Coordinates of C-alpha atoms and ligand atoms in Angstrom, one line a residue:
M1 CA 93.3 96.7 82.3
S2 CA 96.9 97.9 82.8
R3 CA 98.6 97.6 86.6
R4 CA 97.6 100.6 88.8
I5 CA 100.0 102.7 89.8
A6 CA 99.3 103.7 93.8
I7 CA 102.0 105.7 96.6
V8 CA 101.5 103.9 99.9
T9 CA 102.9 106.9 102.5
G10 CA 104.6 105.4 106.0
G11 CA 104.8 101.6 103.5
I12 CA 107.9 99.9 105.1
G13 CA 105.8 100.7 109.2
G14 CA 103.7 98.1 110.5
L15 CA 100.2 99.1 108.5
G16 CA 102.3 100.7 105.4
T17 CA 103.1 96.8 105.0
A18 CA 100.7 95.9 105.3
T19 CA 98.2 97.9 102.7
C20 CA 101.5 97.4 100.4
Q21 CA 101.0 93.9 100.4
H22 CA 97.0 93.4 99.7
L23 CA 97.9 96.2 96.9
A24 CA 100.5 94.9 95.0
R25 CA 98.2 90.6 95.4
Q26 CA 95.5 93.4 93.7
N27 CA 97.3 94.0 90.6
C28 CA 98.4 96.7 91.7
Q29 CA 102.1 98.4 91.1
V30 CA 103.4 100.0 94.3
I31 CA 105.7 102.3 95.7
A32 CA 106.0 102.7 99.2
A33 CA 107.3 105.9 100.5
D34 CA 109.0 106.1 103.8
L35 CA 111.5 107.7 105.1
P36 CA 115.4 107.7 104.4
H37 CA 116.9 106.9 107.6
R38 CA 114.9 103.2 108.6
S39 CA 117.5 100.6 108.0
K40 CA 116.4 98.3 110.1
Q41 CA 112.3 99.2 109.9
L42 CA 113.3 98.9 105.4
E43 CA 115.9 94.8 105.7
V44 CA 112.0 94.0 107.8
F45 CA 110.0 95.4 105.2
R46 CA 112.1 93.9 102.3
I47 CA 111.8 90.2 104.0
H48 CA 108.0 90.5 104.2
T49 CA 107.3 91.6 101.1
R50 CA 110.2 89.5 98.9
D51 CA 107.3 87.2 96.9
L52 CA 106.0 90.7 95.7
A53 CA 109.3 92.1 95.2
D54 CA 108.2 92.1 91.7
S55 CA 105.4 94.4 91.9
I56 CA 106.8 96.5 95.2
D57 CA 108.8 99.5 95.5
F58 CA 110.7 101.4 98.3
A59 CA 111.4 104.8 97.3
P60 CA 112.9 107.5 100.3
L61 CA 110.6 110.3 101.3
D62 CA 109.5 113.0 103.9
V63 CA 105.6 113.1 103.9
S64 CA 106.2 116.9 106.1
D65 CA 108.3 118.2 102.9
D66 CA 105.8 120.3 100.5
A67 CA 108.5 120.9 97.7
A68 CA 109.7 116.6 99.3
C69 CA 106.5 115.6 97.7
Q70 CA 105.7 117.6 94.9
Q71 CA 108.3 116.5 93.5
F72 CA 107.9 112.6 94.4
A73 CA 104.8 113.1 92.4
E74 CA 106.7 114.1 89.2
E75 CA 109.5 111.6 89.3
V76 CA 106.4 108.1 90.2
S77 CA 104.3 109.8 86.6
S78 CA 107.6 109.8 85.1
H79 CA 109.0 106.7 85.7
Y80 CA 105.5 103.8 86.3
G81 CA 102.8 106.0 84.6
H82 CA 100.1 108.5 86.4
V83 CA 99.4 108.2 89.5
D84 CA 95.6 106.2 90.2
I85 CA 95.5 105.0 94.1
L86 CA 97.4 107.2 97.1
A87 CA 97.0 105.6 100.6
N88 CA 98.4 107.5 103.6
V89 CA 99.5 106.0 106.0
A90 CA 102.3 108.1 107.7
G91 CA 101.7 109.1 111.1
I92 CA 103.4 109.3 114.2
T93 CA 102.5 109.2 117.8
R94 CA 103.6 111.9 120.4
D95 CA 101.6 111.4 123.5
A96 CA 101.7 113.3 126.5
T97 CA 99.2 114.7 128.5
L98 CA 98.5 118.6 127.8
R99 CA 99.9 120.0 130.5
K100 CA 102.9 118.1 129.4
M101 CA 102.7 118.8 125.8
Q102 CA 105.8 120.2 124.8
R103 CA 104.9 122.7 121.9
S104 CA 107.4 120.2 120.0
Q105 CA 105.3 117.5 120.0
W106 CA 101.9 119.3 118.1
D107 CA 104.2 120.9 115.6
E108 CA 106.3 117.9 114.9
L109 CA 103.0 116.0 115.1
M110 CA 100.7 118.0 112.5
R111 CA 103.5 118.2 110.5
V112 CA 103.5 114.3 109.4
N113 CA 99.8 113.5 110.0
L114 CA 98.4 116.2 109.2
D115 CA 100.3 118.1 106.7
G116 CA 101.8 115.3 105.2
V117 CA 98.0 114.1 104.0
F118 CA 97.5 117.4 102.2
N119 CA 101.5 117.5 100.2
M120 CA 101.2 114.2 99.2
T121 CA 97.4 114.2 98.4
R122 CA 97.5 117.8 96.7
A123 CA 101.2 116.9 94.5
V124 CA 99.0 113.6 92.8
I125 CA 95.2 114.9 93.1
E126 CA 95.5 117.0 89.6
G127 CA 96.7 113.8 88.2
M128 CA 93.9 111.6 89.0
L129 CA 91.6 114.4 87.6
E130 CA 93.3 114.7 84.6
H131 CA 93.0 110.5 83.9
G132 CA 89.0 111.0 85.4
F133 CA 90.5 108.0 87.5
G134 CA 91.8 107.6 91.4
R135 CA 91.5 106.1 95.1
V136 CA 92.7 109.0 98.2
I137 CA 92.9 106.3 101.4
N138 CA 93.7 107.6 104.1
I139 CA 94.5 106.7 107.6
S140 CA 93.0 108.2 110.6
S141 CA 92.1 106.1 113.9
V142 CA 89.2 105.0 116.2
N143 CA 91.0 108.0 118.1
G144 CA 90.3 110.5 116.0
Q145 CA 86.8 109.6 116.6
T146 CA 86.5 108.8 120.6
G147 CA 89.8 111.5 121.8
Q148 CA 92.3 109.3 123.5
F149 CA 93.7 110.2 127.2
G150 CA 97.8 111.2 126.5
Q151 CA 96.5 112.5 122.7
T152 CA 95.6 115.8 122.1
N153 CA 97.6 115.9 119.2
Y154 CA 97.5 113.0 117.6
S155 CA 92.9 112.8 118.2
A156 CA 92.5 116.4 116.5
A157 CA 94.5 115.1 113.8
K158 CA 93.6 112.2 112.7
A159 CA 89.6 114.4 113.2
G160 CA 90.9 116.3 111.3
V161 CA 92.3 114.1 108.3
H162 CA 88.6 112.6 108.5
G163 CA 87.4 116.2 107.2
F164 CA 89.4 116.3 104.9
T165 CA 88.8 113.4 103.1
M166 CA 85.0 114.8 103.5
A167 CA 85.4 117.5 101.5
L168 CA 88.0 116.5 98.8
A169 CA 85.8 113.5 98.4
R170 CA 82.9 116.5 97.8
E171 CA 85.2 118.6 95.9
V172 CA 86.6 115.6 93.2
A173 CA 82.6 112.5 93.0
T174 CA 81.8 113.9 89.9
K175 CA 85.6 112.8 88.3
G176 CA 86.0 109.8 88.8
V177 CA 87.6 110.1 92.1
T178 CA 86.6 109.2 95.2
V179 CA 88.6 109.7 99.2
N180 CA 87.9 108.0 102.0
T181 CA 88.9 106.8 105.7
V182 CA 90.0 103.7 106.4
S183 CA 90.5 104.5 111.1
P184 CA 92.1 101.3 112.5
G185 CA 91.5 100.6 115.6
Y186 CA 94.5 99.0 118.7
C187 CA 96.6 97.2 116.1
K188 CA 99.9 94.9 116.3
T189 CA 102.4 97.4 115.5
D190 CA 105.2 98.9 116.8
M191 CA 103.7 102.1 117.9
V192 CA 100.7 100.2 120.0
M193 CA 103.5 98.0 121.1
A194 CA 105.2 100.9 122.9
V195 CA 102.3 101.7 124.5
P196 CA 103.2 100.8 128.6
E197 CA 102.0 97.2 128.7
P198 CA 99.0 97.3 131.5
I199 CA 97.3 100.8 129.7
R200 CA 97.5 98.5 126.5
Q201 CA 96.1 95.3 128.3
K202 CA 92.9 97.8 129.8
I203 CA 92.7 98.5 125.9
I204 CA 92.6 95.2 125.4
D205 CA 90.0 94.5 127.8
Q206 CA 87.6 96.6 125.8
I207 CA 87.7 95.5 122.9
P208 CA 84.9 92.9 122.3
V209 CA 86.7 91.0 120.4
G210 CA 89.2 90.1 122.5
R211 CA 92.5 90.9 120.8
L212 CA 94.4 94.0 118.7
G213 CA 93.8 94.1 115.3
S214 CA 96.1 92.7 112.6
P215 CA 98.0 95.1 109.8
D216 CA 96.3 92.8 107.0
D217 CA 92.8 94.1 108.9
I218 CA 93.7 97.6 107.9
G219 CA 95.7 96.8 104.6
R220 CA 92.2 94.5 103.7
A221 CA 89.7 97.6 104.0
V222 CA 92.7 100.0 101.7
A223 CA 92.7 97.4 99.5
F224 CA 88.7 97.7 99.1
L225 CA 88.8 100.8 99.1
A226 CA 91.0 101.3 96.7
A227 CA 89.5 98.8 94.2
D228 CA 88.0 100.1 90.7
D229 CA 84.5 98.7 91.7
A230 CA 84.7 100.8 94.7
G231 CA 84.1 103.7 92.7
Y232 CA 80.4 104.5 95.0
L233 CA 82.2 104.7 98.3
T234 CA 83.4 107.9 99.1
G235 CA 83.2 109.7 101.3
I236 CA 83.2 107.1 104.3
N237 CA 85.2 106.3 107.4
L238 CA 85.3 103.0 107.1
P239 CA 86.1 101.8 111.2
V240 CA 88.5 97.7 111.6
N241 CA 88.6 98.2 115.3
G242 CA 87.5 94.6 116.6
G243 CA 84.2 97.2 117.7
Y244 CA 86.1 99.2 119.9
F245 CA 84.5 102.2 119.4
M246 CA 80.1 101.3 117.9
S247 CA 78.7 104.3 116.4
F248 CA 75.5 104.7 113.6
Ligands
CAA1 N1 92.1 108.2 131.8 C1 91.4 108.8 132.6 N2 92.6 109.0 133.5 C2 93.8 108.0 133.3 C3 93.9 107.5 131.9 C4 92.6 107.2 131.3 N3 93.2 106.6 130.0 N4 95.5 107.7 132.4 C5 96.1 107.7 133.0 N5 95.1 108.4 133.6 C6 95.2 108.8 135.3 C7 97.0 108.6 135.7 O1 95.7 107.7 136.2 C8 97.3 109.2 137.1 O2 96.5 109.5 137.6 P1 96.7 110.7 138.9 O3 97.6 111.8 138.8 O4 95.9 110.3 139.6 O5 98.2 109.6 139.6 C9 97.3 110.1 135.8 O6 96.1 109.8 134.9 C10 98.4 110.9 135.0 O7 98.5 109.7 134.3 P2 99.9 108.5 133.8 O8 101.5 109.4 134.6 O9 99.9 108.5 132.3 O10 100.5 110.5 133.1 P3 102.4 110.5 132.3 O11 102.0 111.5 132.2 O12 103.1 109.9 133.5 O13 101.4 109.7 131.2 C11 100.3 109.3 128.9 C12 100.8 110.1 130.0 C13 102.2 109.0 128.1 C14 99.9 109.7 127.5 C15 100.5 107.6 129.1 O14 99.4 108.1 130.0 C16 100.7 106.6 128.2 O15 101.2 106.4 127.3 N6 98.9 106.4 127.3 C17 98.3 106.0 126.3 C18 98.3 106.9 125.5 C19 97.7 106.2 123.9 O16 96.5 105.2 124.1 N7 98.4 105.6 123.3 C20 98.1 105.1 121.8 C21 99.0 104.9 121.4 S1 98.5 104.2 119.4 C22 98.4 105.1 119.3 O17 97.7 106.0 118.6 C23 98.1 104.4 117.0 C24 96.1 104.3 116.9 O18 95.3 105.2 115.7 C25 94.9 103.3 118.0

């Protein structure tokens, strides 16, 4: 079996890096796509992925730019071969209560967290259908399932991500392409560590396993859904939250 080609957006962030590592260990050639100017983050990423450097390349990409996503998908296909796996990990927060939220905080977040999923997925889906194999994994959030104080924008986008997952899963199910969501809880990433400490501690107190998640917890879940033999799992929302939110 030839190596699977995987794109991970937000690939050099906390969850993105772990996702790249787990996919590379699962015999994928990984392209970590992320904003070009995150040089400090890129340095950290290269250190953490040094032992997998043959299997992981970095490429600059802004997922909110539709034309750039189209072009990027074409370049990846011509350079590496057709794209088998897409992990939409890129995401930002712009936390504020609705009363204080600026229009720009809503718009910026939607452009990355929701438009980004649309842009990148639409850019690769045709190739997956043509080849009769594909794995799309979208990163949502527990806060898309429960709502979070100060996150009307983020919670709306993340709930929307799973709606997108379910709709697309139905459209491509007969063609060997699966589409799934992973909904992380609060994990040890820069994004979560930026939440004011007293608020973060209150949240940790409500996590049954008693700790923040690790990026590895998420990377492992993405790799599980990306596997060749995960073909009967589609349209699901896999919660990885230490029991912070439980539902049927
Ligand atoms: N529920 C109910 N009331 C709350 C509350 C909560 N969770 N948090 C704060 N309040 C109350 C406060 O007690 C305060 O009440 P008073 O006016 O009576 O004093 C009022 O609401 C205003 O609260 P703040 O002072 O916090 O308001 P602010 O404007 O200064 O800050 C905020 C608002 C920026 C949203 C801040 O509350 C915050 O950072 N919250 C954390 C949001 C969060 O959890 N983000 C997650 C980021 S990580 C992530 O998103 C990853 C993932 O997927 C899990």
